[in-house]
PDB file of C-alpha atoms and ligand atoms in Angstrom:
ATOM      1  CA  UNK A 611       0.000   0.000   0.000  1.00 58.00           C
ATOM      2  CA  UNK A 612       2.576   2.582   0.838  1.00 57.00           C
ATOM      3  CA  UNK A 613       4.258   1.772  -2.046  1.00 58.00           C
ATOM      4  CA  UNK A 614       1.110   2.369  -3.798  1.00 55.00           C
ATOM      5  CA  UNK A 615       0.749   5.735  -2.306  1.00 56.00           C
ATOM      6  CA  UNK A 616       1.305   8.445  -5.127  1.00 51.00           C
ATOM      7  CA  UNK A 617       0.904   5.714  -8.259  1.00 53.00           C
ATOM      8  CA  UNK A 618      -1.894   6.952 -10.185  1.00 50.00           C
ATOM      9  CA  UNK A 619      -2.005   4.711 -13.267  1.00 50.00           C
ATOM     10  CA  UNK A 620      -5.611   3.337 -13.056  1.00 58.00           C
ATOM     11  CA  UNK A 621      -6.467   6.916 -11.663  1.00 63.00           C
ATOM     12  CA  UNK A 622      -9.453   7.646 -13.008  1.00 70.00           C
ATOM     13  CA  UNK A 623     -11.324  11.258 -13.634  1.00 73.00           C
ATOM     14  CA  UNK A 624     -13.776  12.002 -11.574  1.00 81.00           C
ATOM     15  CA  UNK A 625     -16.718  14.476 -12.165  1.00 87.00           C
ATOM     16  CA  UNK A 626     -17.576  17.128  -9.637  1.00 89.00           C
ATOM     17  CA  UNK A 627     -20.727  17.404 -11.038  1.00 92.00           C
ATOM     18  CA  UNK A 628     -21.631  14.117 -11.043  1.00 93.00           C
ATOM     19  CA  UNK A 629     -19.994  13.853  -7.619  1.00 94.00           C
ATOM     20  CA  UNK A 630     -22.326  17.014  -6.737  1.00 93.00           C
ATOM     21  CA  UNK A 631     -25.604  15.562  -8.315  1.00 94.00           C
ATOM     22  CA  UNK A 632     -25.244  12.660  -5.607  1.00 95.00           C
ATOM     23  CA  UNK A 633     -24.812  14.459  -2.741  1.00 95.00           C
ATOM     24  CA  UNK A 634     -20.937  14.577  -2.762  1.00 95.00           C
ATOM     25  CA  UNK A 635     -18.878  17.561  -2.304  1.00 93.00           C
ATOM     26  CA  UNK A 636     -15.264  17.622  -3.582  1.00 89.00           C
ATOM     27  CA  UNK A 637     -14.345  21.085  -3.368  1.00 84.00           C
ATOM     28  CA  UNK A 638     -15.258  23.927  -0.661  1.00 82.00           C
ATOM     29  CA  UNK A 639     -18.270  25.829  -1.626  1.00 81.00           C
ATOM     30  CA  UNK A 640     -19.847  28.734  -0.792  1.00 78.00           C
ATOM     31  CA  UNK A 641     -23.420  27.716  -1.976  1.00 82.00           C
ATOM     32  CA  UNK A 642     -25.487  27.267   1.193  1.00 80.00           C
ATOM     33  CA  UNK A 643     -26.631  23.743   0.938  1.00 83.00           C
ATOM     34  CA  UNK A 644     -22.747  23.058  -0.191  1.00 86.00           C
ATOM     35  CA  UNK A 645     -21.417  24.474   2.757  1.00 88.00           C
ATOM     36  CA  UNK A 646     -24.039  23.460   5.539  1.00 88.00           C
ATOM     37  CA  UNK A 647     -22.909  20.025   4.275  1.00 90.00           C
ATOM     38  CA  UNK A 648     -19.144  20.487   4.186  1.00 92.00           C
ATOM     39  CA  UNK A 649     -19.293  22.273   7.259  1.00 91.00           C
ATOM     40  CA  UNK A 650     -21.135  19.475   9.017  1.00 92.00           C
ATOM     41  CA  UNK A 651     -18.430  17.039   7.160  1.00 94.00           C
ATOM     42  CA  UNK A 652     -15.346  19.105   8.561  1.00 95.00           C
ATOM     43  CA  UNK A 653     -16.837  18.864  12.426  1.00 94.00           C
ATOM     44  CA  UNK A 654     -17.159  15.226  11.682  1.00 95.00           C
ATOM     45  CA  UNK A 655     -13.629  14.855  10.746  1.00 95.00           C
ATOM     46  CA  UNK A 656     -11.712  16.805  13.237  1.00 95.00           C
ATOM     47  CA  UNK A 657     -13.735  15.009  15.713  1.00 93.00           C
ATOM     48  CA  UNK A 658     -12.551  11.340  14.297  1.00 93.00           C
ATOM     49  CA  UNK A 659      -9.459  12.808  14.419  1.00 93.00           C
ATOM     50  CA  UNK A 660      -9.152  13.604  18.049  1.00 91.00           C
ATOM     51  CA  UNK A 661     -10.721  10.252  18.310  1.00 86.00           C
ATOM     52  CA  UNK A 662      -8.209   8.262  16.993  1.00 88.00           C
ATOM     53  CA  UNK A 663      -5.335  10.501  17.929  1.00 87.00           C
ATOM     54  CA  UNK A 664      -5.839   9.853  21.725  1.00 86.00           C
ATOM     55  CA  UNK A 665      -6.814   6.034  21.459  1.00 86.00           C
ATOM     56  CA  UNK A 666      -4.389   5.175  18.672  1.00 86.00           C
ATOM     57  CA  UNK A 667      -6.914   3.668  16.033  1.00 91.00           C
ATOM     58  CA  UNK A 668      -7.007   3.747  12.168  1.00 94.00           C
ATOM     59  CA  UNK A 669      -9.977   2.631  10.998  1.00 96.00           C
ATOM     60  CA  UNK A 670     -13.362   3.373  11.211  1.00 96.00           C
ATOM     61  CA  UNK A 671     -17.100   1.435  10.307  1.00 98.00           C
ATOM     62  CA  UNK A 672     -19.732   4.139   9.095  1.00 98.00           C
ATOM     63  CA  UNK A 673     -22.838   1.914   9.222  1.00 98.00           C
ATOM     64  CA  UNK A 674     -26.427   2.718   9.511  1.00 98.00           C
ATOM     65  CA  UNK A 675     -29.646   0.134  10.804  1.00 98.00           C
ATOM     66  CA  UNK A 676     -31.463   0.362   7.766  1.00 97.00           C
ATOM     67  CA  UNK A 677     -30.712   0.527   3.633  1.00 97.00           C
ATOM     68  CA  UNK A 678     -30.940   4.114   2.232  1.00 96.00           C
ATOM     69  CA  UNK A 679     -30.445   5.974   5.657  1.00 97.00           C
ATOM     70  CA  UNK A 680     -27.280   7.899   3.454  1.00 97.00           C
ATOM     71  CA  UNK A 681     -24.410   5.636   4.529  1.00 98.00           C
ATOM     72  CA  UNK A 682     -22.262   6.063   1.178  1.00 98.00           C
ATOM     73  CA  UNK A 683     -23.169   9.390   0.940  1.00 98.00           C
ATOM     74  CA  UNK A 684     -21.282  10.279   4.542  1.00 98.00           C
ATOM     75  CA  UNK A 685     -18.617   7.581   4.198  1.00 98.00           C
ATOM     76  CA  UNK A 686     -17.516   9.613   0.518  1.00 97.00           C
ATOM     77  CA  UNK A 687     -17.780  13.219   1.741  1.00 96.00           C
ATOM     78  CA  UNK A 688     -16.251  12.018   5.184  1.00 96.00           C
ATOM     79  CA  UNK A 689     -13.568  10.287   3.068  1.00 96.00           C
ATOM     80  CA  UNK A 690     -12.993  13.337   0.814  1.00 95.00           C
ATOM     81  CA  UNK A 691     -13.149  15.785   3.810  1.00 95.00           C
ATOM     82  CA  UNK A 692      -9.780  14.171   5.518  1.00 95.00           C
ATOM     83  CA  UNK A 693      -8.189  13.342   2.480  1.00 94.00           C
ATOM     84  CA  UNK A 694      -7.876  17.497   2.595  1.00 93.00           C
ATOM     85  CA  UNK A 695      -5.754  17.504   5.401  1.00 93.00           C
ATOM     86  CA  UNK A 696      -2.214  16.916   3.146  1.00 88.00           C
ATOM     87  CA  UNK A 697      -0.336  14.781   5.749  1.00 90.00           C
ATOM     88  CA  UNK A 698      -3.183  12.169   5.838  1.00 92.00           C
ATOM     89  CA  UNK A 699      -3.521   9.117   2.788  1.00 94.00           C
ATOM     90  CA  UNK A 700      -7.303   7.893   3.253  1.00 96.00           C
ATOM     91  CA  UNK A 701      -8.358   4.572   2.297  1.00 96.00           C
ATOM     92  CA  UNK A 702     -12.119   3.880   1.431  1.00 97.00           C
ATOM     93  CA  UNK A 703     -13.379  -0.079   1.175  1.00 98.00           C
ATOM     94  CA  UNK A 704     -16.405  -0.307   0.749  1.00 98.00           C
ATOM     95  CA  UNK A 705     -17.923  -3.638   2.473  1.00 98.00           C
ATOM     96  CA  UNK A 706     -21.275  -3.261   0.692  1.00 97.00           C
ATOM     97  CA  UNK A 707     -20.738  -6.617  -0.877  1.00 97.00           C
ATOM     98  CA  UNK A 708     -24.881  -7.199  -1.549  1.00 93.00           C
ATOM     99  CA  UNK A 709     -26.025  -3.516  -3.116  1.00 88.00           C
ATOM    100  CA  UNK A 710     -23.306  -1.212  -3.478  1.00 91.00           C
ATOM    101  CA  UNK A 711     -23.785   2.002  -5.258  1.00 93.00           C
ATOM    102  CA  UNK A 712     -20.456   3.178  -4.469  1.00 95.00           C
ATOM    103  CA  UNK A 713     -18.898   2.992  -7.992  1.00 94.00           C
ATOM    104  CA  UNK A 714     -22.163   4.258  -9.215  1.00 94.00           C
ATOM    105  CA  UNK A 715     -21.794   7.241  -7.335  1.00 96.00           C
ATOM    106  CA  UNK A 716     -18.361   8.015  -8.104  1.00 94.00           C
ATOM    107  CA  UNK A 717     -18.885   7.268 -11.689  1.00 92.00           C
ATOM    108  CA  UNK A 718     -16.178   4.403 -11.972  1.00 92.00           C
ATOM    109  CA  UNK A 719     -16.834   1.645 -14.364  1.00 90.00           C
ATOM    110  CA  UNK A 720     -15.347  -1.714 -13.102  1.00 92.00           C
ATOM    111  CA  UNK A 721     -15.482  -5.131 -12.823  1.00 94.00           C
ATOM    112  CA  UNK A 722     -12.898  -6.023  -9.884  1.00 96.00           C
ATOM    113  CA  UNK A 723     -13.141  -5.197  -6.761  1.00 97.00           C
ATOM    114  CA  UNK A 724     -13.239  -6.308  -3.075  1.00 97.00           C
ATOM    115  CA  UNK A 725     -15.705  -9.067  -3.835  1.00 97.00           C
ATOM    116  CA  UNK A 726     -12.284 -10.557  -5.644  1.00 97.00           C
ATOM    117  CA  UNK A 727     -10.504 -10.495  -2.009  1.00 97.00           C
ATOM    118  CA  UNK A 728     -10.484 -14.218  -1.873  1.00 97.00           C
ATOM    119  CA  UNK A 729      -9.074 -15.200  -4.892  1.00 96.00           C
ATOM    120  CA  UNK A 730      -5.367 -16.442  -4.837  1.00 94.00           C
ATOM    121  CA  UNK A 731      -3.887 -13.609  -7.445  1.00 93.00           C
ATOM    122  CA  UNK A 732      -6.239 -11.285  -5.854  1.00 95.00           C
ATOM    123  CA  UNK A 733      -4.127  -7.541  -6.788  1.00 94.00           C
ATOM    124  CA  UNK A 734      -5.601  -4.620  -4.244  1.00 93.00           C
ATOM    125  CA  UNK A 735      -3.546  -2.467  -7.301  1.00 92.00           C
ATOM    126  CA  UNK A 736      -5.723  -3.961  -9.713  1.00 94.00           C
ATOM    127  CA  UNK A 737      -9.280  -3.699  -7.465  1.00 96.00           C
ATOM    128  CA  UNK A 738      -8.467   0.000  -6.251  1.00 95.00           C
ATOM    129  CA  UNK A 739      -8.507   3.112  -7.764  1.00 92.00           C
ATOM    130  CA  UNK A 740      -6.654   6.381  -6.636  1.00 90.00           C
ATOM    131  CA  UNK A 741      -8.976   9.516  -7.365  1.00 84.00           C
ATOM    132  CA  UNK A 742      -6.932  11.789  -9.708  1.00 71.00           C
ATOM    133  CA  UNK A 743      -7.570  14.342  -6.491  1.00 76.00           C
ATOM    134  CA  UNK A 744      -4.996  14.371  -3.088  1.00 80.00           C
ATOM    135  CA  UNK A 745      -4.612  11.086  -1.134  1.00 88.00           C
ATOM    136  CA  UNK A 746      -7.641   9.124  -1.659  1.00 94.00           C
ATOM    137  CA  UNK A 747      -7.774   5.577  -2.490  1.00 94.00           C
ATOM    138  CA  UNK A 748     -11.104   3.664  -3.285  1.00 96.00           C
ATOM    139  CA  UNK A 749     -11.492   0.063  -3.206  1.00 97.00           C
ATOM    140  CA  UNK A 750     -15.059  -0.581  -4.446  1.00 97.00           C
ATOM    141  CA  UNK A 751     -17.147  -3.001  -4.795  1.00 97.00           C
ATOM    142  CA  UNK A 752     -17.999  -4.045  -8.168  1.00 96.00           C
ATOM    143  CA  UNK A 753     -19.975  -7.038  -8.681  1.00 94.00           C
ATOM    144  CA  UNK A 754     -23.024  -8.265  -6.228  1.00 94.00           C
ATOM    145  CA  UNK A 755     -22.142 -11.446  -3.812  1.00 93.00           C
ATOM    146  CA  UNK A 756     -25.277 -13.167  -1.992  1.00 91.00           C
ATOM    147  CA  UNK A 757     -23.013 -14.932   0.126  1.00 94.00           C
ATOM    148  CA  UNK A 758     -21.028 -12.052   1.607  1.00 97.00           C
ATOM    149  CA  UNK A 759     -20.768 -12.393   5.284  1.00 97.00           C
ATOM    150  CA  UNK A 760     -18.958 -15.783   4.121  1.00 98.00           C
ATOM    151  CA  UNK A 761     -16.375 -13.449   2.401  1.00 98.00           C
ATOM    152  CA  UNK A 762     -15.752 -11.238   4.960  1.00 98.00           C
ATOM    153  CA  UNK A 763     -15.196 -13.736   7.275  1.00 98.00           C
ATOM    154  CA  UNK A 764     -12.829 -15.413   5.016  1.00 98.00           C
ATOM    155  CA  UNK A 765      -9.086 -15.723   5.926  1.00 98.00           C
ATOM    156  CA  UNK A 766      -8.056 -13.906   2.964  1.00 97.00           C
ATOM    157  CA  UNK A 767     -10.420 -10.760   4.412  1.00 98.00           C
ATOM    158  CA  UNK A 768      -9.279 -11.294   7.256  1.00 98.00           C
ATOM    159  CA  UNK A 769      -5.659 -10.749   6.269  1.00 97.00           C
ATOM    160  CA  UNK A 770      -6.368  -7.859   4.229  1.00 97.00           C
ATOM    161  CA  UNK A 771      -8.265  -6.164   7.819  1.00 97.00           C
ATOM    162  CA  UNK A 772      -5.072  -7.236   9.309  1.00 97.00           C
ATOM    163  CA  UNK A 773      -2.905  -5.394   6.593  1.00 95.00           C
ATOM    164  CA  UNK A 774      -4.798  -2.145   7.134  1.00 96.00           C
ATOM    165  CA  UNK A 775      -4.847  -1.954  11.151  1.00 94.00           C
ATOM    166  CA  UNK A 776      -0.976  -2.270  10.617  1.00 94.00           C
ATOM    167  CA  UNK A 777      -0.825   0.296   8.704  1.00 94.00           C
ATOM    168  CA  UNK A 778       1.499   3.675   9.579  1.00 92.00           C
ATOM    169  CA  UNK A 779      -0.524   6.073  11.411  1.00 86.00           C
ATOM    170  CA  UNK A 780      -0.937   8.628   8.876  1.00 91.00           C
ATOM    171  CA  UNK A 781      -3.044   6.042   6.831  1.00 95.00           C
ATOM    172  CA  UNK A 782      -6.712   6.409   7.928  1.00 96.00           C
ATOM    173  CA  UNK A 783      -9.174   3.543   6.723  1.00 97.00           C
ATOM    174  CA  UNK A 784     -13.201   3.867   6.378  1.00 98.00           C
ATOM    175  CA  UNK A 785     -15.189   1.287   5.823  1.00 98.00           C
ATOM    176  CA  UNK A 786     -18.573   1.539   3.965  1.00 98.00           C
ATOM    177  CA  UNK A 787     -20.881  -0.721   4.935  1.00 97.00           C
ATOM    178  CA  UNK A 788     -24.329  -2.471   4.052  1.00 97.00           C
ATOM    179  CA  UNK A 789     -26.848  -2.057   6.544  1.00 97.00           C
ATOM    180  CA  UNK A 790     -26.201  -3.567  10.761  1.00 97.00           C
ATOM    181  CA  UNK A 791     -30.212  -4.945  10.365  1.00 97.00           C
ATOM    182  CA  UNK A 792     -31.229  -7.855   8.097  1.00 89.00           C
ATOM    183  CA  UNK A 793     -28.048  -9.281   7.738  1.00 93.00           C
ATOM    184  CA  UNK A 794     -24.877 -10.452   9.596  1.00 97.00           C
ATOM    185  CA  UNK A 795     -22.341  -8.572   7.464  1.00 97.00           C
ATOM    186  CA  UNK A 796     -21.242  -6.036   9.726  1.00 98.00           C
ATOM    187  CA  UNK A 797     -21.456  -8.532  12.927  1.00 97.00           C
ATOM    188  CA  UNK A 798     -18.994 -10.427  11.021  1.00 98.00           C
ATOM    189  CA  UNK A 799     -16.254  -6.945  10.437  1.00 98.00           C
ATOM    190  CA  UNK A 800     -16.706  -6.040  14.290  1.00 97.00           C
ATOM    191  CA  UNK A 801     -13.934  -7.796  15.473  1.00 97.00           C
ATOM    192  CA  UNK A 802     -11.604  -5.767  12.292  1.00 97.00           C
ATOM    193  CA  UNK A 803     -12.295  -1.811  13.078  1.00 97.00           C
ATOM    194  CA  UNK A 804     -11.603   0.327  15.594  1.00 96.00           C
ATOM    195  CA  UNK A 805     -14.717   2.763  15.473  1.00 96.00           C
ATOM    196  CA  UNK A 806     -18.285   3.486  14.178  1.00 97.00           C
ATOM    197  CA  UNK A 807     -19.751   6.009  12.649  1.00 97.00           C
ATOM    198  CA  UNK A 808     -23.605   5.375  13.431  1.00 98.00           C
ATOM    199  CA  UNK A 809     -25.767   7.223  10.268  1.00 98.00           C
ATOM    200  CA  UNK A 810     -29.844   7.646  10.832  1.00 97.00           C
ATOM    201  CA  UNK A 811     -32.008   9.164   8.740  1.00 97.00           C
ATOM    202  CA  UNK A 812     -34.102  11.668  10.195  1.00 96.00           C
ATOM    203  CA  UNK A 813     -38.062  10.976  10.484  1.00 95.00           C
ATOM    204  CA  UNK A 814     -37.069   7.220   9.314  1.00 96.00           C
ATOM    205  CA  UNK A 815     -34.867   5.513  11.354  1.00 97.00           C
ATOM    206  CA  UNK A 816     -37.041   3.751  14.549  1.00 97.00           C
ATOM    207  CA  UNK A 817     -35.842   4.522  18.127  1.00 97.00           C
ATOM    208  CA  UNK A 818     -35.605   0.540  18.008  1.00 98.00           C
ATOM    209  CA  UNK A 819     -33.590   0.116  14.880  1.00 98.00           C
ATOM    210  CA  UNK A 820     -31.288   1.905  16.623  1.00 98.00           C
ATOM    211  CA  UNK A 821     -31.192   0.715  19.293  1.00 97.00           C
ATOM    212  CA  UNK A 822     -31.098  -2.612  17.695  1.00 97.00           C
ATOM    213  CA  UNK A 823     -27.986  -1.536  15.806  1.00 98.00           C
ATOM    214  CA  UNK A 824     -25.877  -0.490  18.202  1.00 97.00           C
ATOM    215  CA  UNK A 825     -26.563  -3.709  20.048  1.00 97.00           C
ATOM    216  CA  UNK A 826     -24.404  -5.361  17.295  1.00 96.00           C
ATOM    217  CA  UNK A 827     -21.714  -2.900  17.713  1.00 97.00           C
ATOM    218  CA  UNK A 828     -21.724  -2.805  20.997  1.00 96.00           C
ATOM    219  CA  UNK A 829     -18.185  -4.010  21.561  1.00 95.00           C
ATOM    220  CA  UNK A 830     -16.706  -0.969  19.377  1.00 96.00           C
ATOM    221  CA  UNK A 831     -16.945   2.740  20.463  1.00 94.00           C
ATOM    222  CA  UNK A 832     -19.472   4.821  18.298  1.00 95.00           C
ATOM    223  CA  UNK A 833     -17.454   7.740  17.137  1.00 93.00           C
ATOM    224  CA  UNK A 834     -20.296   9.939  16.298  1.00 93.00           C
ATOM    225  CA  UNK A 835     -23.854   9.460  15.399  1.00 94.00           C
ATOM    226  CA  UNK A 836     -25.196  11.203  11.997  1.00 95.00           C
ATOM    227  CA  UNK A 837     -28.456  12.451  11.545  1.00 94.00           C
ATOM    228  CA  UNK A 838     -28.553  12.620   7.835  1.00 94.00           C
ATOM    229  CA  UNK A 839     -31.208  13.851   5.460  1.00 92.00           C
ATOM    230  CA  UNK A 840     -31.707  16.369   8.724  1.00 88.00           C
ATOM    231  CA  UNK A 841     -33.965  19.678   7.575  1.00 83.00           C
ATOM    232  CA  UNK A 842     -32.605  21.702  10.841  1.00 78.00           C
ATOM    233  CA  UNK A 843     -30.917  24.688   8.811  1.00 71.00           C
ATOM    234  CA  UNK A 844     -29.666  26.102  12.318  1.00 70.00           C
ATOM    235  CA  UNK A 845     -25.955  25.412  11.852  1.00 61.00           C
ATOM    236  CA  UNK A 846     -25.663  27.315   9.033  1.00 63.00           C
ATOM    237  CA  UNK A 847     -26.418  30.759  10.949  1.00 62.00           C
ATOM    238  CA  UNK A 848     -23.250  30.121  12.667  1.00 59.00           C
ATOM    239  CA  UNK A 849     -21.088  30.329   9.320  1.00 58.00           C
ATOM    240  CA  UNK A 850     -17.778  31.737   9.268  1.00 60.00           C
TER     241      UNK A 850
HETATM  242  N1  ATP B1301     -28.243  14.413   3.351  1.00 69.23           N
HETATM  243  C1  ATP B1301     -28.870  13.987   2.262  1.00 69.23           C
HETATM  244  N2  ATP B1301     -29.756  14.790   1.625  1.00 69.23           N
HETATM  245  C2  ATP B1301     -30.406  14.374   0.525  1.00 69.23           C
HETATM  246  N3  ATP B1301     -30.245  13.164  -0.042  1.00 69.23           N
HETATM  247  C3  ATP B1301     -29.382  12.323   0.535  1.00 69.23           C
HETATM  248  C4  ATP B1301     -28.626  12.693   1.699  1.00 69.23           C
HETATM  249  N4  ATP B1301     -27.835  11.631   2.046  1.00 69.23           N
HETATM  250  C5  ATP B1301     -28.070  10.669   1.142  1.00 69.23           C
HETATM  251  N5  ATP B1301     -28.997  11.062   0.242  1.00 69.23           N
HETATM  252  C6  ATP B1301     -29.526  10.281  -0.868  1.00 69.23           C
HETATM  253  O1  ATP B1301     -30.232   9.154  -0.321  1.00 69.23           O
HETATM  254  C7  ATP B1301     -30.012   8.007  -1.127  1.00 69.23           C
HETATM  255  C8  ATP B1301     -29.404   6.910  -0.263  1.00 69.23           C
HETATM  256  O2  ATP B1301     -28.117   7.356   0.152  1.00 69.23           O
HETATM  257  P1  ATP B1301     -26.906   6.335   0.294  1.00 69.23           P
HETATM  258  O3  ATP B1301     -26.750   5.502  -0.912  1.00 69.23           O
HETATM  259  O4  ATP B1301     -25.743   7.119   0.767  1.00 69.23           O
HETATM  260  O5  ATP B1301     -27.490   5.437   1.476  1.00 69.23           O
HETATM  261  P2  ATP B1301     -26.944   4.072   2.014  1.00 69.23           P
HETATM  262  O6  ATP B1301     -27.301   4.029   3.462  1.00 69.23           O
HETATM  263  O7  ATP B1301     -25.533   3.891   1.655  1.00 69.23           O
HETATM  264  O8  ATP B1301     -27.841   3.035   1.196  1.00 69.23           O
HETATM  265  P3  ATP B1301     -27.582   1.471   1.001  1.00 69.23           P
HETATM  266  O9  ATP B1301     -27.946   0.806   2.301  1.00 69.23           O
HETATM  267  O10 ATP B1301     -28.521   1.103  -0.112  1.00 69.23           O
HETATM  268  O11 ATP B1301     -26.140   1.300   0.656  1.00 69.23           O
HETATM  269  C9  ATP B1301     -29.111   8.432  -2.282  1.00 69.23           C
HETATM  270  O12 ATP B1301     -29.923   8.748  -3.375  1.00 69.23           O
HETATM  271  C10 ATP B1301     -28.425   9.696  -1.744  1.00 69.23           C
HETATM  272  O13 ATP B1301     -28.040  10.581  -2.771  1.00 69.23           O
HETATM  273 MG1   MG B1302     -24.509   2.374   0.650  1.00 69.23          MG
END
């Protein structure tokens, strides 16, 4: 991986408007809805990073109870947000092995990806892609797996969650994931992350799903919990 870092052969274009029209903001805006959101993004980050500065962690889990409450959205802008600060290299996997729309979303086209982590000449070069934009790497998935919690709790996933808690300090994994409810994928990636990043969706997610979902995670510590899709306005009166 770090001799990855800086290689930008497969590095492919990507389009901040088509980045924009799904709810992800590469640059610093000052368009209102832009900024509420990149504002909301930044507090995010610094807090993650005080996080993990005092406990020593790496890598963090943004999960959600339920499909749709905006986990891909946050885990991209959250991904794009610290890949700002220069001295940080940011890895995003997404884990989303069943309905992933992160490839979608960043307009990316291929046809290997994590769901390839168990094969013997499986090449993380090959499955990843380094945005042609600071130190952000993507590892997406590309191809849908019905038997994915048997995947990630293969030996060859395990190695590779092994590879990336090793990783110098100055690397920073996040982890998208499929929903904690209805399935036992992220049970099975507990034991390989340090944090969580708990989305909701606000008027959706149940007092129950939640509760129900951090239940599962109960073992990790829950970094910060989004309310996403919020129509509270109130944060942006406090712009600077
Ligand atoms: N804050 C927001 N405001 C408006 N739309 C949003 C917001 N966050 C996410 N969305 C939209 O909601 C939809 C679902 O978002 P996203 O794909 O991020 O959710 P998800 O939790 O990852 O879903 P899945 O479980 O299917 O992976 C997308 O169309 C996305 O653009
Ligand atoms: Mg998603």
């Amino acid at each position: 991986l770090q001799r990855l870092k800086g290689e930008r052969t497969n590095a492919p274009a990507i389009d901040p408007h088509h980045l924009r029209r799904h709810g992800i903001f590469l640059e610093d805006s000052i368009e209102s809805e832009a900024r509420v959101a990149i504002s909301a993004y930044k507090r995010l980050r610094t807090q993650i990073l005080f996080e993990f500065n005092s406990h020593g962690s790496n890598s963090f889990l943004v999960t959600g109870p339920t499909a749709g409450v905006g986990k891909t959205t946050v885990s991209l802008n959250l991904a794009i947000n610290l890949a700002k600060l220069t001295n940080l290299c940011v890895m995003l996997v997404d884990l989303d092995l069943r309905g992933s729309s992160m490839q979608k979303v960043l307009g990316l086209n291929a046809n290997y990806g994590f769901e390839r982590i168990a094969d013997s000449d499986f090449s993380y070069s090959r499955a990843s892609v380094e945005l042609k934009w600071r130190n952000l790497r993507v590892l997406p998935c590309t191809q849908r797996l019905d038997n994915s919690s048997e995947l990630l709790l293969s030996p060859q996933a395990k190695s590779f969650f092994r590879t990336m808690r090793d990783l110098p300090k100055n690397f920073l994994v996040i982890y998208d994931s499929p929903p904690v409810l209805g399935c036992d994928d992220v049970l099975a990636v507990t034991g390989d992350v340090d944090a969580v990043v708990m989305v909701v969706e606000e008027g959706r997610t149940s007092r129950k799903e939640l509760n129900d979902a951090m239940e599962t995670v109960v073992n990790l510590p829950i970094v910060s919990t989004v309310i996403n899709k919020s129509r509270d306005r109130s944060i942006d009166k406090y712009y600077y």
